[in-house]
mmCIF file of C-alpha atoms in Angstrom:
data_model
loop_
_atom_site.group_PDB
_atom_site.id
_atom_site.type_symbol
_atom_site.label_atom_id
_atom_site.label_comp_id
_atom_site.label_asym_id
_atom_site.label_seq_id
_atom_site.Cartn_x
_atom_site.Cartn_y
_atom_site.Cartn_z
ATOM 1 C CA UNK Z 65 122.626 79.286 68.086
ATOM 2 C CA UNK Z 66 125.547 76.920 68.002
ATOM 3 C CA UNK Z 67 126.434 74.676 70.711
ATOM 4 C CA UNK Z 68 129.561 76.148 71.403
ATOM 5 C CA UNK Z 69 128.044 79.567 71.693
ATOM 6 C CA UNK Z 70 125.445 78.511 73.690
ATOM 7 C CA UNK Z 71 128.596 76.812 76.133
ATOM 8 C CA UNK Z 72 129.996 79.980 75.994
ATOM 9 C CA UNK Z 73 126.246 81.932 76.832
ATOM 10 C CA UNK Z 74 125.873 79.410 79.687
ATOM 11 C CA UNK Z 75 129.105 79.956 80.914
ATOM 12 C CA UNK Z 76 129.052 83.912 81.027
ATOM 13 C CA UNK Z 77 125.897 83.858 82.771
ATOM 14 C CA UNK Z 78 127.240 81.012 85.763
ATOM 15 C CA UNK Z 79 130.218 83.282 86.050
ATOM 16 C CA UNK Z 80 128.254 86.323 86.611
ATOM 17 C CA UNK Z 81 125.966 84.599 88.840
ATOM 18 C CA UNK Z 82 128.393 82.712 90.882
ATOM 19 C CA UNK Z 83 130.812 86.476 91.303
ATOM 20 C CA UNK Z 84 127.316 87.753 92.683
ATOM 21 C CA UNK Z 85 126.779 84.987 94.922
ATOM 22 C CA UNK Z 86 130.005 84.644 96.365
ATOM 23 C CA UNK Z 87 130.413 88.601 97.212
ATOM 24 C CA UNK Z 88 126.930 88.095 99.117
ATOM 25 C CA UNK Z 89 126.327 86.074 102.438
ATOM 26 C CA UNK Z 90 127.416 82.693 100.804
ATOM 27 C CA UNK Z 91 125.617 79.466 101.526
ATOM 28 C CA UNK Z 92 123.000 79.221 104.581
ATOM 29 C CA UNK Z 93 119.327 80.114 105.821
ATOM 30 C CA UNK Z 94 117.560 83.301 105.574
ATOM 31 C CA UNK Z 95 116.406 84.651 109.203
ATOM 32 C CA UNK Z 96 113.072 85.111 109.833
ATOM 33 C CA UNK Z 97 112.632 88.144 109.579
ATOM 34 C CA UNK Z 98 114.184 88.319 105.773
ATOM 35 C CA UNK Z 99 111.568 86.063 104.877
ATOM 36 C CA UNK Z 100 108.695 87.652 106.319
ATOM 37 C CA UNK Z 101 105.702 88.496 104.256
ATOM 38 C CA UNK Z 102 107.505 88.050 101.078
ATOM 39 C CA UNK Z 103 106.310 85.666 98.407
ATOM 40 C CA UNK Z 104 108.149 82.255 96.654
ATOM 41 C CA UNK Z 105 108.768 84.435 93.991
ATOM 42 C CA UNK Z 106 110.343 87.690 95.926
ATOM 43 C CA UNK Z 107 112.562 85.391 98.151
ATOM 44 C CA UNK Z 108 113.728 83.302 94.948
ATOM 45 C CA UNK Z 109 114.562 86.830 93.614
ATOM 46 C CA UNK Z 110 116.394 87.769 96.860
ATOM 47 C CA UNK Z 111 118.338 84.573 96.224
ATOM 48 C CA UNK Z 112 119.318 84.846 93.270
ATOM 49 C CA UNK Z 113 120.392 88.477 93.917
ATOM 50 C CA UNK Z 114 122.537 87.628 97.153
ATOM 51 C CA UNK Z 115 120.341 89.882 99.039
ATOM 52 C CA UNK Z 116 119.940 86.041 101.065
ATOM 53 C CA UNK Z 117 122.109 83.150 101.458
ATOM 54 C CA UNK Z 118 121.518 80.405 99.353
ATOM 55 C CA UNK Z 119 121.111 76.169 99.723
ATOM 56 C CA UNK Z 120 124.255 75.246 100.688
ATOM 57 C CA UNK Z 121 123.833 71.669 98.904
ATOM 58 C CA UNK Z 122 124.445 74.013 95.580
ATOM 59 C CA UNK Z 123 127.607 74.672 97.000
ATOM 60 C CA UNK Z 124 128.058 70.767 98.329
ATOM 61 C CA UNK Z 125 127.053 69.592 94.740
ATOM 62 C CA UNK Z 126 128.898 71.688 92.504
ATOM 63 C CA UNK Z 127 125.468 73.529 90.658
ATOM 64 C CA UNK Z 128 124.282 77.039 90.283
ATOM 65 C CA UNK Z 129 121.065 79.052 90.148
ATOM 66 C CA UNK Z 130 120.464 80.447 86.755
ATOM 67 C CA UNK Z 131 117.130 82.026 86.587
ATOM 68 C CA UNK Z 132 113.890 82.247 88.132
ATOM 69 C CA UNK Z 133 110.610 83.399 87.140
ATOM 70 C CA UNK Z 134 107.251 82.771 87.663
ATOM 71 C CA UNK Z 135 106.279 78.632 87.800
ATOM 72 C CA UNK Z 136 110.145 78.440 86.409
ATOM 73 C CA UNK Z 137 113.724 77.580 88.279
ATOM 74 C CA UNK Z 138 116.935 76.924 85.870
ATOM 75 C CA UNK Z 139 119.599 75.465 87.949
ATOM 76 C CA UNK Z 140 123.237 74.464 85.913
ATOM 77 C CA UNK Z 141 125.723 72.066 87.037
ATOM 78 C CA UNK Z 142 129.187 71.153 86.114
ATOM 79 C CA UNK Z 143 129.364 67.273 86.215
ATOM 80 C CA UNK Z 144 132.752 66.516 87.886
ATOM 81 C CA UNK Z 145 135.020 63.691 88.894
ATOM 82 C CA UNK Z 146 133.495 63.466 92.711
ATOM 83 C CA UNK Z 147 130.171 62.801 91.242
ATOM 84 C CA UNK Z 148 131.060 59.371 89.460
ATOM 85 C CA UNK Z 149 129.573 56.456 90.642
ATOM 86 C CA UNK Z 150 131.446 53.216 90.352
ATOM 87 C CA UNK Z 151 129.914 52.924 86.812
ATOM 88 C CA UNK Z 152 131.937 55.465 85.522
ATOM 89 C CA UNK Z 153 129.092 57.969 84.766
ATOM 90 C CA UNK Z 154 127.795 60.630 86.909
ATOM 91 C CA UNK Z 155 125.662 59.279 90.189
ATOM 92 C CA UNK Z 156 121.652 59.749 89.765
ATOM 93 C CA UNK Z 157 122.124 61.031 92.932
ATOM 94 C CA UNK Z 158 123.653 64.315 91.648
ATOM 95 C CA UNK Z 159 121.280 64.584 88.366
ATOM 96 C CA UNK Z 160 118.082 64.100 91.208
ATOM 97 C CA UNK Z 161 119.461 66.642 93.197
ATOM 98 C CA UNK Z 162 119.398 68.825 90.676
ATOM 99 C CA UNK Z 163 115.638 68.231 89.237
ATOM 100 C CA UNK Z 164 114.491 68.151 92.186
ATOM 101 C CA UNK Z 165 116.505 71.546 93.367
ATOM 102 C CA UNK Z 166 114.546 73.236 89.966
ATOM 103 C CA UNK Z 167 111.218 71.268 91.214
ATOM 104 C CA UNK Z 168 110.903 72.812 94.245
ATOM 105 C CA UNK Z 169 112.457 76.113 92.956
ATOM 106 C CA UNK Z 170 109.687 76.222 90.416
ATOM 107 C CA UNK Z 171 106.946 75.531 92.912
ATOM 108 C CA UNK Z 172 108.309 78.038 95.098
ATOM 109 C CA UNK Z 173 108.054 80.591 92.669
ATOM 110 C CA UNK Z 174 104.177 80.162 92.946
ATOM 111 C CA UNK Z 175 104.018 80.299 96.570
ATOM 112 C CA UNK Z 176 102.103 83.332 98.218
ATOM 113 C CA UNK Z 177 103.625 84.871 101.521
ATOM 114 C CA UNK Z 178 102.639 82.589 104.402
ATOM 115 C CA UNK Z 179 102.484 79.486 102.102
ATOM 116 C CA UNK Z 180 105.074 76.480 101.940
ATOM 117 C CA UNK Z 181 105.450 73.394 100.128
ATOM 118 C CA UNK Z 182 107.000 70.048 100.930
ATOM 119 C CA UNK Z 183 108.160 67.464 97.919
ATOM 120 C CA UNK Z 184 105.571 64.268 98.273
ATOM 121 C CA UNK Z 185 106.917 62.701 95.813
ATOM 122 C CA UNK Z 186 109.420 62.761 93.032
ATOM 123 C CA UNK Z 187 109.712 60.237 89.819
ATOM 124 C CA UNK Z 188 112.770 60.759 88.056
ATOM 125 C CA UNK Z 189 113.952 59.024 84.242
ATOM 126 C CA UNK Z 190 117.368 58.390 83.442
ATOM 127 C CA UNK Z 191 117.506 58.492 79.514
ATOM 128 C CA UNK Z 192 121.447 58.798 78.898
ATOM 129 C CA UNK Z 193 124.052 58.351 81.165
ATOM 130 C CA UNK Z 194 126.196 61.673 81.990
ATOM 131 C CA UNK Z 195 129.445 62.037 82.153
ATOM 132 C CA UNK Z 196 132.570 64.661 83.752
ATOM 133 C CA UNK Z 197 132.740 64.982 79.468
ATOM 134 C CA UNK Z 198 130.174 67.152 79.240
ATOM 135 C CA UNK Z 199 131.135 70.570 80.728
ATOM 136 C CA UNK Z 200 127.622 71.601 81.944
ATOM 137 C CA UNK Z 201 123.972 71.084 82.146
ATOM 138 C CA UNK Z 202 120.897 72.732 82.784
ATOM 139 C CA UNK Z 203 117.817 71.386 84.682
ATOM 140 C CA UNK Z 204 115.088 73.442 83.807
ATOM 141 C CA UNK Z 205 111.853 72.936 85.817
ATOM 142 C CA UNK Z 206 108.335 74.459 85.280
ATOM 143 C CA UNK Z 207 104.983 74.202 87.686
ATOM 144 C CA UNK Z 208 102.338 72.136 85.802
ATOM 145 C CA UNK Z 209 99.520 73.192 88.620
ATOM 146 C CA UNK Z 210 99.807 75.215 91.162
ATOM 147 C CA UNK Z 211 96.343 74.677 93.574
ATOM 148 C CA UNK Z 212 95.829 75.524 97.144
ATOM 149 C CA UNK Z 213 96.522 71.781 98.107
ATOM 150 C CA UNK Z 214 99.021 70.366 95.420
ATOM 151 C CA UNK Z 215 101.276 71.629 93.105
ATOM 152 C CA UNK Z 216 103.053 69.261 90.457
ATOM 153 C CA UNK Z 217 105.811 70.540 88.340
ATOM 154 C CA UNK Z 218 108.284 68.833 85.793
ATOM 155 C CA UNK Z 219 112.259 69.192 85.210
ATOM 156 C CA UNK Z 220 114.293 68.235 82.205
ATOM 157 C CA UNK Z 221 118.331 67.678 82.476
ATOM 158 C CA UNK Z 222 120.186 68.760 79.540
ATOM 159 C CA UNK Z 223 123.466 69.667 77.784
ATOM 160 C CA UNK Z 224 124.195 72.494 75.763
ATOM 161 C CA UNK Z 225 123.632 70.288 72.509
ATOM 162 C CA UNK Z 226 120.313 69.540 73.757
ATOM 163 C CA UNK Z 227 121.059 66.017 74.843
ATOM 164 C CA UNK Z 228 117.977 65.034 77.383
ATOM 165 C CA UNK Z 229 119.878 62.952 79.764
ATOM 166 C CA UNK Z 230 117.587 63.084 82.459
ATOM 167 C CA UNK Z 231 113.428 64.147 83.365
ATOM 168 C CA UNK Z 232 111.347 63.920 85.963
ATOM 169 C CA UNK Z 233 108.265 65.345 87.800
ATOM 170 C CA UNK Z 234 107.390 66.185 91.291
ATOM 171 C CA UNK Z 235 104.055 66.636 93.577
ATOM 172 C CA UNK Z 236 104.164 69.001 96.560
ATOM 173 C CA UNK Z 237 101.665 69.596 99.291
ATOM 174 C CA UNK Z 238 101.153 73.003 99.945
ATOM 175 C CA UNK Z 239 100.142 74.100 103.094
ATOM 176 C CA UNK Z 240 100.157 77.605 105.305
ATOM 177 C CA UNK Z 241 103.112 78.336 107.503
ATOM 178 C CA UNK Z 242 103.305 77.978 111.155
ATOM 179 C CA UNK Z 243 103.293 81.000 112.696
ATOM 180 C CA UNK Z 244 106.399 81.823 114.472
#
């Protein structure tokens, strides 16, 4: 597939996604009771379908859910203007948010009804510096281990020419949820 068509794939599928998600309840928190006995997996689904608000820091940030699946979040961006740091390049603020957003989208995905996660720690490596020139990019994360204790997962940043411009991994305690 050529990179342009691949552009064009990528942008079908945000505009789709985005249509879906804006004709649903918008940015927010799911009540209680939405959430109750459902897995990572079901209420990632329920997300992405706008059956559920979603993280409003996607809407703060300027990025999209793509896909989930099993041990797997895609999230894609559009690096703009407002995310420039001094530098001239995109702040490693945004590009963390984003890894991190597929991290613990990823590890979600794996998380049985009554079980939650909290980020530990996250490492992330800035290979290439990203600019408001390149009109999207994807971070793609996927659970390494998933374990009753700790889960670890890693996330790659990339352009639709397959430019890496960013990786990183993640560890997340997993614990059960307070009853409410």
């Amino acid at each position: 597939m050529t990179q342009s068509s691949l552009l064009e794939r990528w942008l079908a599928e945000e505009s789709e996604i985005a249509a879906r998600l804006d004709a649903g309840p918008g940015p927010g928190l799911a009540r209680p009771e939405q959430l109750e006995g459902k897995s990572g997996l079901e209420t990632m689904q329920m997300m992405l379908a706008a059956e559920i608000p979603y993280a409003a820091i996607a809407k703060t940030l300027d990025f999209t859910i793509i896909e989930v699946a099993p041990g797997v979040a895609i999230f894609q961006g559009q690096p703009l203007p407002q995310h420039l740091n001094p530098l001239g390049t995109i702040h490693g603020g945004w590009v963390a948010t984003m890894l991190d957003s597929a991290l613990g989208c990823s590890v979600h995905t794996m998380m049985p009804p009554g079980r939650g996660y909290t980020t530990v720690e996250l490492s992330v490596n800035y290979v290439k510096g990203l600019t408001p020139r390149v009109p999207r990019v994807r971070a793609e994360g996927k659970v390494i281990h998933c374990g009753r204790q700790l889960a670890t997962a890693e996330s790659r940043l990339v352009g639709p020419d397959g430019t890496l411009y960013a990786h990183a991994t993640t560890t997340c305690l997993v614990f059960e949820m307070p009853k409410r």
